[in-house]
Amino acid sequence: MATAGRNDPSRFGEWAAGGLIIAAGLAAYSNSFAAPFLFDDYGTIIDSPSITRLWPSAGSLTARRPFTHLTLALNYAAHGLQVWGYHAVNLAIHVLAGLTLFGVVRRTLLGDRLRGRYGPAASGLALAVALLWTAHPLQTQSVTYLVQRSESLMGLCYLLTLYCVIRAASSSSPRRWTVGAVGSCALGM
């Protein structure tokens, strides 16, 4: 019996779903690129001397969130204080979380306990969940308010942790997925 590989036609559906999730995120939040810095963005980005260096984050409002600080410092290194760059990264984090959510839901529904009931509809249900979450108006603050990046990163890392655990549970060699789960969890914390 042949195993599903890179050229498997069923993989096209997964790629198409990913494309739809990306398109939904871009359609919902592309108008945020011109939004200005707001509220805590000033203390965390504009008025923070620590943002000009990658490490350490001591003295910044994100000092207790080193991963968030690192992403903001990388943003500053790449774009200075051009606000669109920060919005682009926030949107990318949000879209990656939507893609990861698709993977979590799909793999959960294809697991041993749920496959019999939801298997044939797993990809469609996962796509519906991911699209709803990606484009839902309740997510606007996490995408458009720059300092909310810390919450978006935590959510992405949480979903990555779940995805890696699901993959480890069904893998014949779970070590790399377990390492990925621990790493994602540590970054999220």
PDB file of C-alpha atoms in Angstrom, residues 2-186:
ATOM      1  CA  ALA A   2       1.435   3.368  -0.994  1.00  0.00           C
ATOM      2  CA  THR A   3       1.720   6.044   1.628  1.00  0.00           C
ATOM      3  CA  ALA A   4       0.580   9.599   1.090  1.00  0.00           C
ATOM      4  CA  GLY A   5       3.483  11.694  -0.048  1.00  0.00           C
ATOM      5  CA  ARG A   6       4.251  15.154  -1.260  1.00  0.00           C
ATOM      6  CA  ASN A   7       2.481  14.622  -4.596  1.00  0.00           C
ATOM      7  CA  ASP A   8      -0.651  13.146  -3.014  1.00  0.00           C
ATOM      8  CA  PRO A   9      -3.736  14.910  -4.477  1.00  0.00           C
ATOM      9  CA  SER A  10      -5.367  15.028  -1.014  1.00  0.00           C
ATOM     10  CA  ARG A  11      -2.560  17.389   0.084  1.00  0.00           C
ATOM     11  CA  PHE A  12      -3.967  19.955  -2.345  1.00  0.00           C
ATOM     12  CA  GLY A  13      -6.982  20.380  -0.057  1.00  0.00           C
ATOM     13  CA  GLU A  14      -4.733  21.145   2.901  1.00  0.00           C
ATOM     14  CA  TRP A  15      -2.807  23.730   0.884  1.00  0.00           C
ATOM     15  CA  ALA A  16      -6.049  25.257  -0.382  1.00  0.00           C
ATOM     16  CA  ALA A  17      -7.378  25.477   3.179  1.00  0.00           C
ATOM     17  CA  GLY A  18      -4.162  27.187   4.245  1.00  0.00           C
ATOM     18  CA  GLY A  19      -4.508  29.640   1.385  1.00  0.00           C
ATOM     19  CA  LEU A  20      -8.084  30.432   2.406  1.00  0.00           C
ATOM     20  CA  ILE A  21      -7.036  31.054   6.020  1.00  0.00           C
ATOM     21  CA  ILE A  22      -4.249  33.387   4.888  1.00  0.00           C
ATOM     22  CA  ALA A  23      -6.624  35.211   2.524  1.00  0.00           C
ATOM     23  CA  ALA A  24      -9.216  35.595   5.292  1.00  0.00           C
ATOM     24  CA  GLY A  25      -6.636  37.087   7.639  1.00  0.00           C
ATOM     25  CA  LEU A  26      -5.395  39.506   4.990  1.00  0.00           C
ATOM     26  CA  ALA A  27      -8.923  40.503   3.993  1.00  0.00           C
ATOM     27  CA  ALA A  28     -10.014  41.074   7.577  1.00  0.00           C
ATOM     28  CA  TYR A  29      -6.978  43.004   8.804  1.00  0.00           C
ATOM     29  CA  SER A  30      -5.142  44.516   5.826  1.00  0.00           C
ATOM     30  CA  ASN A  31      -6.686  47.879   6.675  1.00  0.00           C
ATOM     31  CA  SER A  32      -4.778  47.907   9.987  1.00  0.00           C
ATOM     32  CA  PHE A  33      -1.398  48.673   8.393  1.00  0.00           C
ATOM     33  CA  ALA A  34      -1.995  52.428   8.526  1.00  0.00           C
ATOM     34  CA  ALA A  35      -3.233  52.478  12.140  1.00  0.00           C
ATOM     35  CA  PRO A  36      -0.974  54.588  14.381  1.00  0.00           C
ATOM     36  CA  PHE A  37       0.830  53.651  17.568  1.00  0.00           C
ATOM     37  CA  LEU A  38      -1.663  53.751  20.471  1.00  0.00           C
ATOM     38  CA  PHE A  39      -1.673  53.847  24.277  1.00  0.00           C
ATOM     39  CA  ASP A  40       0.920  51.391  25.650  1.00  0.00           C
ATOM     40  CA  ASP A  41       2.691  51.281  22.276  1.00  0.00           C
ATOM     41  CA  TYR A  42       4.416  54.509  23.289  1.00  0.00           C
ATOM     42  CA  GLY A  43       5.970  53.146  26.470  1.00  0.00           C
ATOM     43  CA  THR A  44       6.751  49.763  24.965  1.00  0.00           C
ATOM     44  CA  ILE A  45       7.979  50.754  21.504  1.00  0.00           C
ATOM     45  CA  ILE A  46       8.436  54.463  20.849  1.00  0.00           C
ATOM     46  CA  ASP A  47       9.790  55.669  24.210  1.00  0.00           C
ATOM     47  CA  SER A  48      11.621  52.461  25.154  1.00  0.00           C
ATOM     48  CA  PRO A  49      15.398  52.585  24.780  1.00  0.00           C
ATOM     49  CA  SER A  50      15.569  48.812  25.305  1.00  0.00           C
ATOM     50  CA  ILE A  51      13.720  48.220  22.028  1.00  0.00           C
ATOM     51  CA  THR A  52      16.862  49.267  20.165  1.00  0.00           C
ATOM     52  CA  ARG A  53      18.726  46.147  21.310  1.00  0.00           C
ATOM     53  CA  LEU A  54      17.795  42.515  20.984  1.00  0.00           C
ATOM     54  CA  TRP A  55      18.898  41.494  24.459  1.00  0.00           C
ATOM     55  CA  PRO A  56      18.564  42.007  27.410  1.00  0.00           C
ATOM     56  CA  SER A  57      15.096  43.390  27.786  1.00  0.00           C
ATOM     57  CA  ALA A  58      15.714  44.852  31.268  1.00  0.00           C
ATOM     58  CA  GLY A  59      14.043  48.197  31.797  1.00  0.00           C
ATOM     59  CA  SER A  60      11.336  47.667  29.192  1.00  0.00           C
ATOM     60  CA  LEU A  61       7.647  47.080  29.761  1.00  0.00           C
ATOM     61  CA  THR A  62       8.149  43.660  28.147  1.00  0.00           C
ATOM     62  CA  ALA A  63      11.063  42.659  30.421  1.00  0.00           C
ATOM     63  CA  ARG A  64       9.028  39.774  31.870  1.00  0.00           C
ATOM     64  CA  ARG A  65       8.114  38.653  28.373  1.00  0.00           C
ATOM     65  CA  PRO A  66      11.463  38.132  26.643  1.00  0.00           C
ATOM     66  CA  PHE A  67      10.022  36.489  23.520  1.00  0.00           C
ATOM     67  CA  THR A  68       7.677  39.435  22.970  1.00  0.00           C
ATOM     68  CA  HIS A  69      10.538  41.859  23.574  1.00  0.00           C
ATOM     69  CA  LEU A  70      12.735  39.981  21.099  1.00  0.00           C
ATOM     70  CA  THR A  71      10.087  40.172  18.358  1.00  0.00           C
ATOM     71  CA  LEU A  72       9.567  43.907  18.988  1.00  0.00           C
ATOM     72  CA  ALA A  73      13.326  44.510  18.956  1.00  0.00           C
ATOM     73  CA  LEU A  74      13.639  42.578  15.681  1.00  0.00           C
ATOM     74  CA  ASN A  75      10.801  44.698  14.302  1.00  0.00           C
ATOM     75  CA  TYR A  76      12.659  47.845  15.356  1.00  0.00           C
ATOM     76  CA  ALA A  77      15.885  46.560  13.769  1.00  0.00           C
ATOM     77  CA  ALA A  78      14.065  45.883  10.484  1.00  0.00           C
ATOM     78  CA  HIS A  79      11.646  48.833  10.318  1.00  0.00           C
ATOM     79  CA  GLY A  80      12.628  51.396  12.946  1.00  0.00           C
ATOM     80  CA  LEU A  81       9.449  53.160  13.994  1.00  0.00           C
ATOM     81  CA  GLN A  82       7.531  52.544  10.768  1.00  0.00           C
ATOM     82  CA  VAL A  83       4.247  51.313  12.203  1.00  0.00           C
ATOM     83  CA  TRP A  84       3.255  49.156   9.207  1.00  0.00           C
ATOM     84  CA  GLY A  85       6.089  46.709   9.979  1.00  0.00           C
ATOM     85  CA  TYR A  86       4.763  46.066  13.471  1.00  0.00           C
ATOM     86  CA  HIS A  87       1.256  45.552  12.094  1.00  0.00           C
ATOM     87  CA  ALA A  88       2.581  43.150   9.450  1.00  0.00           C
ATOM     88  CA  VAL A  89       4.259  40.999  12.113  1.00  0.00           C
ATOM     89  CA  ASN A  90       1.150  41.043  14.313  1.00  0.00           C
ATOM     90  CA  LEU A  91      -0.937  39.923  11.350  1.00  0.00           C
ATOM     91  CA  ALA A  92       1.587  37.200  10.483  1.00  0.00           C
ATOM     92  CA  ILE A  93       1.459  35.887  14.065  1.00  0.00           C
ATOM     93  CA  HIS A  94      -2.337  35.872  13.948  1.00  0.00           C
ATOM     94  CA  VAL A  95      -2.467  34.067  10.596  1.00  0.00           C
ATOM     95  CA  LEU A  96       0.078  31.492  11.786  1.00  0.00           C
ATOM     96  CA  ALA A  97      -2.130  30.874  14.814  1.00  0.00           C
ATOM     97  CA  GLY A  98      -5.112  30.373  12.480  1.00  0.00           C
ATOM     98  CA  LEU A  99      -3.147  27.867  10.405  1.00  0.00           C
ATOM     99  CA  THR A 100      -2.047  26.061  13.557  1.00  0.00           C
ATOM    100  CA  LEU A 101      -5.631  25.981  14.841  1.00  0.00           C
ATOM    101  CA  PHE A 102      -6.644  24.349  11.551  1.00  0.00           C
ATOM    102  CA  GLY A 103      -4.005  21.671  12.152  1.00  0.00           C
ATOM    103  CA  VAL A 104      -5.029  21.113  15.769  1.00  0.00           C
ATOM    104  CA  VAL A 105      -8.733  20.726  14.976  1.00  0.00           C
ATOM    105  CA  ARG A 106      -8.135  18.596  11.877  1.00  0.00           C
ATOM    106  CA  ARG A 107      -5.745  16.198  13.598  1.00  0.00           C
ATOM    107  CA  THR A 108      -7.991  15.979  16.665  1.00  0.00           C
ATOM    108  CA  LEU A 109     -10.974  14.998  14.500  1.00  0.00           C
ATOM    109  CA  LEU A 110      -8.842  12.460  12.637  1.00  0.00           C
ATOM    110  CA  GLY A 111      -7.623  10.879  15.883  1.00  0.00           C
ATOM    111  CA  ASP A 112      -8.619   7.363  16.906  1.00  0.00           C
ATOM    112  CA  ARG A 113     -11.508   8.420  19.154  1.00  0.00           C
ATOM    113  CA  LEU A 114     -13.207  10.828  16.725  1.00  0.00           C
ATOM    114  CA  ARG A 115     -12.276   9.538  13.270  1.00  0.00           C
ATOM    115  CA  GLY A 116     -15.332   7.312  12.948  1.00  0.00           C
ATOM    116  CA  ARG A 117     -17.736  10.170  13.554  1.00  0.00           C
ATOM    117  CA  TYR A 118     -15.908  13.183  12.092  1.00  0.00           C
ATOM    118  CA  GLY A 119     -13.187  11.755   9.849  1.00  0.00           C
ATOM    119  CA  PRO A 120     -14.777  12.487   6.466  1.00  0.00           C
ATOM    120  CA  ALA A 121     -15.655  16.038   7.519  1.00  0.00           C
ATOM    121  CA  ALA A 122     -12.482  16.741   9.523  1.00  0.00           C
ATOM    122  CA  SER A 123     -10.838  19.091   7.035  1.00  0.00           C
ATOM    123  CA  GLY A 124     -14.028  21.022   6.336  1.00  0.00           C
ATOM    124  CA  LEU A 125     -14.849  21.431  10.021  1.00  0.00           C
ATOM    125  CA  ALA A 126     -11.269  22.443  10.817  1.00  0.00           C
ATOM    126  CA  LEU A 127     -11.345  24.992   8.013  1.00  0.00           C
ATOM    127  CA  ALA A 128     -14.630  26.466   9.260  1.00  0.00           C
ATOM    128  CA  VAL A 129     -13.267  26.787  12.802  1.00  0.00           C
ATOM    129  CA  ALA A 130      -9.991  28.343  11.624  1.00  0.00           C
ATOM    130  CA  LEU A 131     -11.689  30.791   9.250  1.00  0.00           C
ATOM    131  CA  LEU A 132     -14.171  31.892  11.895  1.00  0.00           C
ATOM    132  CA  TRP A 133     -11.393  32.404  14.433  1.00  0.00           C
ATOM    133  CA  THR A 134      -9.030  34.134  11.982  1.00  0.00           C
ATOM    134  CA  ALA A 135     -11.536  36.668  10.669  1.00  0.00           C
ATOM    135  CA  HIS A 136     -13.718  37.159  13.746  1.00  0.00           C
ATOM    136  CA  PRO A 137     -14.073  40.801  14.856  1.00  0.00           C
ATOM    137  CA  LEU A 138     -13.261  39.862  18.460  1.00  0.00           C
ATOM    138  CA  GLN A 139      -9.679  39.269  17.303  1.00  0.00           C
ATOM    139  CA  THR A 140      -9.267  42.866  16.101  1.00  0.00           C
ATOM    140  CA  GLN A 141      -7.535  44.108  19.239  1.00  0.00           C
ATOM    141  CA  SER A 142      -4.967  41.311  19.231  1.00  0.00           C
ATOM    142  CA  VAL A 143      -4.045  42.110  15.640  1.00  0.00           C
ATOM    143  CA  THR A 144      -4.300  45.897  15.443  1.00  0.00           C
ATOM    144  CA  TYR A 145      -3.164  46.973  18.924  1.00  0.00           C
ATOM    145  CA  LEU A 146       0.579  46.381  18.724  1.00  0.00           C
ATOM    146  CA  VAL A 147       1.317  45.665  22.381  1.00  0.00           C
ATOM    147  CA  GLN A 148      -1.244  42.853  22.281  1.00  0.00           C
ATOM    148  CA  ARG A 149       1.464  40.927  20.453  1.00  0.00           C
ATOM    149  CA  SER A 150       2.313  39.301  23.771  1.00  0.00           C
ATOM    150  CA  GLU A 151      -1.158  37.722  23.912  1.00  0.00           C
ATOM    151  CA  SER A 152      -1.032  36.734  20.244  1.00  0.00           C
ATOM    152  CA  LEU A 153       2.366  35.096  20.714  1.00  0.00           C
ATOM    153  CA  MET A 154       1.113  33.251  23.786  1.00  0.00           C
ATOM    154  CA  GLY A 155      -1.890  31.992  21.822  1.00  0.00           C
ATOM    155  CA  LEU A 156       0.284  30.884  18.904  1.00  0.00           C
ATOM    156  CA  CYS A 157       2.716  29.091  21.227  1.00  0.00           C
ATOM    157  CA  TYR A 158      -0.176  27.401  23.048  1.00  0.00           C
ATOM    158  CA  LEU A 159      -1.632  26.148  19.780  1.00  0.00           C
ATOM    159  CA  LEU A 160       1.816  25.002  18.604  1.00  0.00           C
ATOM    160  CA  THR A 161       2.244  23.119  21.881  1.00  0.00           C
ATOM    161  CA  LEU A 162      -1.094  21.345  21.357  1.00  0.00           C
ATOM    162  CA  TYR A 163      -0.244  20.570  17.736  1.00  0.00           C
ATOM    163  CA  CYS A 164       3.132  19.090  18.670  1.00  0.00           C
ATOM    164  CA  VAL A 165       1.572  16.969  21.440  1.00  0.00           C
ATOM    165  CA  ILE A 166      -1.062  15.655  19.022  1.00  0.00           C
ATOM    166  CA  ARG A 167       1.647  14.821  16.485  1.00  0.00           C
ATOM    167  CA  ALA A 168       3.838  13.173  19.144  1.00  0.00           C
ATOM    168  CA  ALA A 169       0.944  10.969  20.255  1.00  0.00           C
ATOM    169  CA  SER A 170       0.442   9.610  16.745  1.00  0.00           C
ATOM    170  CA  SER A 171       4.075   9.477  15.613  1.00  0.00           C
ATOM    171  CA  SER A 172       6.255   6.397  15.409  1.00  0.00           C
ATOM    172  CA  SER A 173       9.178   8.585  16.517  1.00  0.00           C
ATOM    173  CA  PRO A 174       7.677  11.229  18.804  1.00  0.00           C
ATOM    174  CA  ARG A 175      10.933  12.731  20.079  1.00  0.00           C
ATOM    175  CA  ARG A 176      11.104  15.750  17.755  1.00  0.00           C
ATOM    176  CA  TRP A 177       7.425  16.535  18.319  1.00  0.00           C
ATOM    177  CA  THR A 178       7.917  16.298  22.086  1.00  0.00           C
ATOM    178  CA  VAL A 179      10.907  18.655  21.883  1.00  0.00           C
ATOM    179  CA  GLY A 180       8.782  20.995  19.763  1.00  0.00           C
ATOM    180  CA  ALA A 181       5.984  20.907  22.349  1.00  0.00           C
ATOM    181  CA  VAL A 182       8.356  21.722  25.211  1.00  0.00           C
ATOM    182  CA  GLY A 183      10.012  24.516  23.190  1.00  0.00           C
ATOM    183  CA  SER A 184       6.686  26.051  22.174  1.00  0.00           C
ATOM    184  CA  CYS A 185       5.409  25.877  25.713  1.00  0.00           C
ATOM    185  CA  ALA A 186       8.568  27.542  27.049  1.00  0.00           C
TER     186      ALA A 186
END
